[in-house]
């Protein structure tokens, strides 16, 4: 086998580290089958928490199931308008997503071609695996944060460290001590970000409610 030179080693791209984020119920309030951009509402801590995660050197990647497309609740075009609205609101918070992946499939849907199962549908890890290939992400050095069991299971199957946001705990069974249990259960996105910051040896806020991010929220844009 030919030895690898120092120059060749230095030329290899360094794999990104990322945090994979669920959308509905994690970043924004979940009204159910969100089809109208006007209904996109960030949780109060979302901007600060995401800025803090980005300061940990983590790219931000959204992975969201959107079975409403297969079920005929909204169209791909409506989903895309909602996604753009989310990106606009995050931009106002000084947050940029590296990428967003969504799964429009569901086997109980009635709108072809989406009315079938798919490897991208959480709790399968297809969106994570695609992101790793597309974006050069090191899954073993990355995190997953979501409010559902399916988010945690997909993240664990992909090899990430996975955090359950438990604000909507009545929706999901409690952890049972199995291989797909969350590595940490947080009350909300802020507490999840603090746990990641501690693991990443980042400075923590000195008092409850203090900003997590060293980067303040940008000033409001003047219309």
mmCIF file of C-alpha atoms in Angstrom:
data_model
loop_
_atom_site.group_PDB
_atom_site.id
_atom_site.type_symbol
_atom_site.label_atom_id
_atom_site.label_comp_id
_atom_site.label_asym_id
_atom_site.label_seq_id
_atom_site.Cartn_x
_atom_site.Cartn_y
_atom_site.Cartn_z
ATOM 1 C CA UNK A 1 0.000 0.000 0.000
ATOM 2 C CA UNK A 2 1.353 3.422 -0.976
ATOM 3 C CA UNK A 3 2.025 5.660 2.067
ATOM 4 C CA UNK A 4 -0.059 8.844 2.338
ATOM 5 C CA UNK A 5 1.991 12.028 2.329
ATOM 6 C CA UNK A 6 1.507 14.913 4.760
ATOM 7 C CA UNK A 7 0.419 17.111 1.864
ATOM 8 C CA UNK A 8 -2.249 14.622 0.823
ATOM 9 C CA UNK A 9 -3.500 14.382 4.396
ATOM 10 C CA UNK A 10 -3.670 18.170 4.714
ATOM 11 C CA UNK A 11 -5.610 18.413 1.437
ATOM 12 C CA UNK A 12 -8.412 16.138 2.630
ATOM 13 C CA UNK A 13 -11.558 18.064 3.547
ATOM 14 C CA UNK A 14 -12.368 18.076 7.238
ATOM 15 C CA UNK A 15 -15.741 16.496 7.931
ATOM 16 C CA UNK A 16 -18.360 18.871 9.264
ATOM 17 C CA UNK A 17 -20.018 18.413 12.608
ATOM 18 C CA UNK A 18 -23.715 19.190 12.715
ATOM 19 C CA UNK A 19 -26.805 19.294 14.846
ATOM 20 C CA UNK A 20 -29.830 17.726 13.171
ATOM 21 C CA UNK A 21 -33.004 19.529 14.227
ATOM 22 C CA UNK A 22 -36.635 18.550 14.040
ATOM 23 C CA UNK A 23 -38.866 21.441 12.971
ATOM 24 C CA UNK A 24 -42.425 21.266 14.339
ATOM 25 C CA UNK A 25 -42.540 21.199 18.130
ATOM 26 C CA UNK A 26 -38.779 21.782 18.386
ATOM 27 C CA UNK A 27 -37.998 25.043 16.581
ATOM 28 C CA UNK A 28 -41.549 26.269 16.039
ATOM 29 C CA UNK A 29 -44.963 25.730 17.570
ATOM 30 C CA UNK A 30 -46.790 22.794 16.013
ATOM 31 C CA UNK A 31 -50.387 23.616 15.065
ATOM 32 C CA UNK A 32 -50.657 20.406 13.030
ATOM 33 C CA UNK A 33 -50.306 20.181 9.241
ATOM 34 C CA UNK A 34 -48.849 23.669 8.894
ATOM 35 C CA UNK A 35 -49.684 24.967 5.417
ATOM 36 C CA UNK A 36 -49.753 28.741 5.902
ATOM 37 C CA UNK A 37 -46.486 30.702 6.305
ATOM 38 C CA UNK A 38 -48.330 33.112 8.606
ATOM 39 C CA UNK A 39 -48.594 30.272 11.131
ATOM 40 C CA UNK A 40 -44.823 29.873 11.567
ATOM 41 C CA UNK A 41 -44.004 30.884 15.141
ATOM 42 C CA UNK A 42 -40.557 30.389 16.632
ATOM 43 C CA UNK A 43 -40.323 29.366 20.256
ATOM 44 C CA UNK A 44 -38.875 32.255 22.293
ATOM 45 C CA UNK A 45 -35.546 30.477 22.904
ATOM 46 C CA UNK A 46 -35.034 29.203 19.349
ATOM 47 C CA UNK A 47 -32.834 31.995 17.985
ATOM 48 C CA UNK A 48 -30.510 32.208 20.992
ATOM 49 C CA UNK A 49 -30.200 28.416 21.275
ATOM 50 C CA UNK A 50 -29.347 28.004 17.589
ATOM 51 C CA UNK A 51 -26.797 30.801 17.668
ATOM 52 C CA UNK A 52 -25.151 29.083 20.653
ATOM 53 C CA UNK A 53 -25.099 25.718 18.851
ATOM 54 C CA UNK A 54 -23.517 27.361 15.795
ATOM 55 C CA UNK A 55 -20.865 28.890 18.060
ATOM 56 C CA UNK A 56 -20.016 25.318 19.125
ATOM 57 C CA UNK A 57 -18.906 24.740 15.527
ATOM 58 C CA UNK A 58 -22.037 22.812 14.590
ATOM 59 C CA UNK A 59 -23.753 23.264 11.247
ATOM 60 C CA UNK A 60 -27.552 23.466 11.544
ATOM 61 C CA UNK A 61 -29.528 20.918 9.511
ATOM 62 C CA UNK A 62 -33.309 20.529 9.703
ATOM 63 C CA UNK A 63 -34.805 17.059 9.126
ATOM 64 C CA UNK A 64 -38.604 17.041 9.127
ATOM 65 C CA UNK A 65 -41.341 14.527 8.333
ATOM 66 C CA UNK A 66 -44.069 16.186 6.260
ATOM 67 C CA UNK A 67 -46.735 13.518 5.875
ATOM 68 C CA UNK A 68 -49.314 16.245 5.239
ATOM 69 C CA UNK A 69 -48.145 16.219 1.620
ATOM 70 C CA UNK A 70 -48.968 12.523 1.218
ATOM 71 C CA UNK A 71 -52.241 13.011 3.095
ATOM 72 C CA UNK A 72 -53.357 15.907 0.879
ATOM 73 C CA UNK A 73 -53.312 18.472 3.703
ATOM 74 C CA UNK A 74 -51.001 20.779 1.739
ATOM 75 C CA UNK A 75 -48.865 20.716 -1.394
ATOM 76 C CA UNK A 76 -45.106 20.685 -1.903
ATOM 77 C CA UNK A 77 -45.371 24.325 -2.948
ATOM 78 C CA UNK A 78 -47.168 25.227 0.291
ATOM 79 C CA UNK A 79 -44.563 23.344 2.305
ATOM 80 C CA UNK A 80 -41.803 25.285 0.526
ATOM 81 C CA UNK A 81 -43.448 28.617 1.342
ATOM 82 C CA UNK A 82 -43.573 27.621 5.018
ATOM 83 C CA UNK A 83 -39.912 26.544 4.856
ATOM 84 C CA UNK A 84 -38.906 29.901 3.351
ATOM 85 C CA UNK A 85 -40.800 31.724 6.094
ATOM 86 C CA UNK A 86 -38.904 29.748 8.725
ATOM 87 C CA UNK A 87 -35.602 30.636 7.060
ATOM 88 C CA UNK A 88 -36.607 34.323 7.010
ATOM 89 C CA UNK A 89 -37.468 34.301 10.721
ATOM 90 C CA UNK A 90 -34.209 32.544 11.567
ATOM 91 C CA UNK A 91 -32.252 35.027 9.453
ATOM 92 C CA UNK A 92 -33.810 37.793 11.528
ATOM 93 C CA UNK A 93 -32.355 35.983 14.561
ATOM 94 C CA UNK A 94 -28.888 35.830 13.001
ATOM 95 C CA UNK A 95 -29.218 32.114 12.259
ATOM 96 C CA UNK A 96 -28.438 30.362 8.963
ATOM 97 C CA UNK A 97 -29.370 26.756 8.212
ATOM 98 C CA UNK A 98 -26.844 24.720 6.267
ATOM 99 C CA UNK A 99 -29.640 22.622 4.756
ATOM 100 C CA UNK A 100 -33.195 21.383 5.201
ATOM 101 C CA UNK A 101 -34.373 17.868 4.366
ATOM 102 C CA UNK A 102 -38.027 16.869 4.399
ATOM 103 C CA UNK A 103 -39.875 13.613 3.843
ATOM 104 C CA UNK A 104 -43.268 13.953 2.090
ATOM 105 C CA UNK A 105 -43.987 10.201 2.149
ATOM 106 C CA UNK A 106 -46.459 8.244 4.261
ATOM 107 C CA UNK A 107 -47.823 4.732 3.589
ATOM 108 C CA UNK A 108 -51.316 5.800 4.694
ATOM 109 C CA UNK A 109 -51.401 8.796 2.371
ATOM 110 C CA UNK A 110 -53.603 9.036 -0.681
ATOM 111 C CA UNK A 111 -51.628 11.462 -2.897
ATOM 112 C CA UNK A 112 -49.242 9.744 -5.340
ATOM 113 C CA UNK A 113 -46.304 9.454 -5.595
ATOM 114 C CA UNK A 114 -45.988 10.212 -1.885
ATOM 115 C CA UNK A 115 -48.408 7.536 -0.598
ATOM 116 C CA UNK A 116 -45.799 4.922 0.271
ATOM 117 C CA UNK A 117 -43.122 4.302 2.850
ATOM 118 C CA UNK A 118 -39.614 5.648 2.299
ATOM 119 C CA UNK A 119 -36.159 5.349 3.828
ATOM 120 C CA UNK A 120 -36.232 9.082 4.597
ATOM 121 C CA UNK A 121 -39.253 8.808 6.862
ATOM 122 C CA UNK A 122 -38.313 9.084 10.525
ATOM 123 C CA UNK A 123 -37.628 6.939 12.550
ATOM 124 C CA UNK A 124 -35.555 5.691 9.595
ATOM 125 C CA UNK A 125 -32.251 7.600 9.292
ATOM 126 C CA UNK A 126 -32.395 8.298 5.555
ATOM 127 C CA UNK A 127 -32.327 12.093 5.815
ATOM 128 C CA UNK A 128 -29.310 11.936 8.141
ATOM 129 C CA UNK A 129 -27.445 9.590 5.801
ATOM 130 C CA UNK A 130 -28.203 11.771 2.782
ATOM 131 C CA UNK A 131 -27.007 14.867 4.620
ATOM 132 C CA UNK A 132 -23.794 13.093 5.582
ATOM 133 C CA UNK A 133 -23.132 12.232 1.922
ATOM 134 C CA UNK A 134 -24.255 15.578 0.517
ATOM 135 C CA UNK A 135 -22.552 17.824 3.062
ATOM 136 C CA UNK A 136 -19.596 15.823 4.350
ATOM 137 C CA UNK A 137 -20.963 15.464 7.887
ATOM 138 C CA UNK A 138 -19.306 13.277 10.519
ATOM 139 C CA UNK A 139 -22.370 11.648 12.052
ATOM 140 C CA UNK A 140 -20.512 10.170 15.024
ATOM 141 C CA UNK A 141 -19.400 13.677 16.045
ATOM 142 C CA UNK A 142 -22.837 15.219 15.515
ATOM 143 C CA UNK A 143 -26.045 15.691 17.508
ATOM 144 C CA UNK A 144 -29.782 15.277 16.975
ATOM 145 C CA UNK A 145 -32.436 17.325 18.799
ATOM 146 C CA UNK A 146 -36.169 16.670 18.467
ATOM 147 C CA UNK A 147 -39.384 16.501 20.444
ATOM 148 C CA UNK A 148 -40.397 13.039 19.280
ATOM 149 C CA UNK A 149 -39.322 9.461 19.795
ATOM 150 C CA UNK A 150 -38.943 9.134 16.023
ATOM 151 C CA UNK A 151 -36.355 11.964 15.977
ATOM 152 C CA UNK A 152 -34.285 10.304 18.684
ATOM 153 C CA UNK A 153 -34.471 6.867 17.057
ATOM 154 C CA UNK A 154 -33.471 8.223 13.642
ATOM 155 C CA UNK A 155 -30.575 10.119 15.188
ATOM 156 C CA UNK A 156 -29.383 7.088 17.126
ATOM 157 C CA UNK A 157 -29.639 4.847 14.063
ATOM 158 C CA UNK A 158 -27.538 7.377 12.172
ATOM 159 C CA UNK A 159 -24.900 7.278 14.908
ATOM 160 C CA UNK A 160 -25.433 10.747 16.404
ATOM 161 C CA UNK A 161 -25.753 11.782 20.037
ATOM 162 C CA UNK A 162 -29.500 12.345 20.448
ATOM 163 C CA UNK A 163 -31.489 14.652 22.706
ATOM 164 C CA UNK A 164 -35.222 14.497 23.350
ATOM 165 C CA UNK A 165 -37.007 17.805 23.960
ATOM 166 C CA UNK A 166 -39.680 16.799 26.466
ATOM 167 C CA UNK A 167 -42.065 19.779 26.459
ATOM 168 C CA UNK A 168 -44.639 17.650 24.600
ATOM 169 C CA UNK A 169 -43.963 14.547 26.664
ATOM 170 C CA UNK A 170 -47.577 13.385 26.671
ATOM 171 C CA UNK A 171 -47.183 12.612 22.954
ATOM 172 C CA UNK A 172 -44.521 9.958 23.382
ATOM 173 C CA UNK A 173 -43.730 6.940 25.582
ATOM 174 C CA UNK A 174 -41.062 7.405 28.205
ATOM 175 C CA UNK A 175 -37.548 6.016 27.585
ATOM 176 C CA UNK A 176 -37.396 2.327 28.439
ATOM 177 C CA UNK A 177 -33.665 1.657 28.764
ATOM 178 C CA UNK A 178 -33.090 0.435 25.213
ATOM 179 C CA UNK A 179 -30.462 1.215 22.576
ATOM 180 C CA UNK A 180 -32.552 3.983 20.992
ATOM 181 C CA UNK A 181 -33.207 5.938 24.182
ATOM 182 C CA UNK A 182 -32.070 9.584 24.157
ATOM 183 C CA UNK A 183 -28.630 10.420 25.464
ATOM 184 C CA UNK A 184 -30.257 13.317 27.298
ATOM 185 C CA UNK A 185 -33.838 14.476 27.900
ATOM 186 C CA UNK A 186 -34.259 18.265 28.000
ATOM 187 C CA UNK A 187 -37.254 20.342 28.961
ATOM 188 C CA UNK A 188 -36.837 22.582 25.920
ATOM 189 C CA UNK A 189 -34.419 23.620 23.184
ATOM 190 C CA UNK A 190 -32.573 25.965 25.535
ATOM 191 C CA UNK A 191 -31.789 23.167 27.986
ATOM 192 C CA UNK A 192 -30.753 20.920 25.088
ATOM 193 C CA UNK A 193 -28.340 23.619 23.876
ATOM 194 C CA UNK A 194 -26.883 24.010 27.379
ATOM 195 C CA UNK A 195 -26.219 20.266 27.547
ATOM 196 C CA UNK A 196 -24.418 20.395 24.186
ATOM 197 C CA UNK A 197 -22.427 23.463 25.270
ATOM 198 C CA UNK A 198 -21.296 21.666 28.416
ATOM 199 C CA UNK A 199 -20.153 18.656 26.362
ATOM 200 C CA UNK A 200 -18.362 21.004 23.982
ATOM 201 C CA UNK A 201 -16.619 22.803 26.890
ATOM 202 C CA UNK A 202 -18.219 26.117 25.946
ATOM 203 C CA UNK A 203 -18.761 28.845 28.574
ATOM 204 C CA UNK A 204 -22.196 28.642 30.152
ATOM 205 C CA UNK A 205 -24.416 31.581 31.149
ATOM 206 C CA UNK A 206 -23.752 32.944 34.608
ATOM 207 C CA UNK A 207 -27.385 33.181 35.652
ATOM 208 C CA UNK A 208 -30.746 31.580 34.785
ATOM 209 C CA UNK A 209 -32.276 33.087 31.680
ATOM 210 C CA UNK A 210 -29.065 34.768 30.525
ATOM 211 C CA UNK A 211 -28.295 34.521 26.797
ATOM 212 C CA UNK A 212 -26.508 31.347 25.718
ATOM 213 C CA UNK A 213 -24.945 32.915 22.655
ATOM 214 C CA UNK A 214 -22.106 35.409 22.663
ATOM 215 C CA UNK A 215 -23.594 36.848 19.485
ATOM 216 C CA UNK A 216 -26.573 39.122 20.190
ATOM 217 C CA UNK A 217 -29.703 39.001 18.134
ATOM 218 C CA UNK A 218 -29.371 41.365 15.158
ATOM 219 C CA UNK A 219 -31.194 44.675 15.309
ATOM 220 C CA UNK A 220 -34.652 44.616 13.787
ATOM 221 C CA UNK A 221 -34.743 45.492 10.114
ATOM 222 C CA UNK A 222 -36.377 48.771 9.205
ATOM 223 C CA UNK A 223 -39.119 48.235 6.605
#
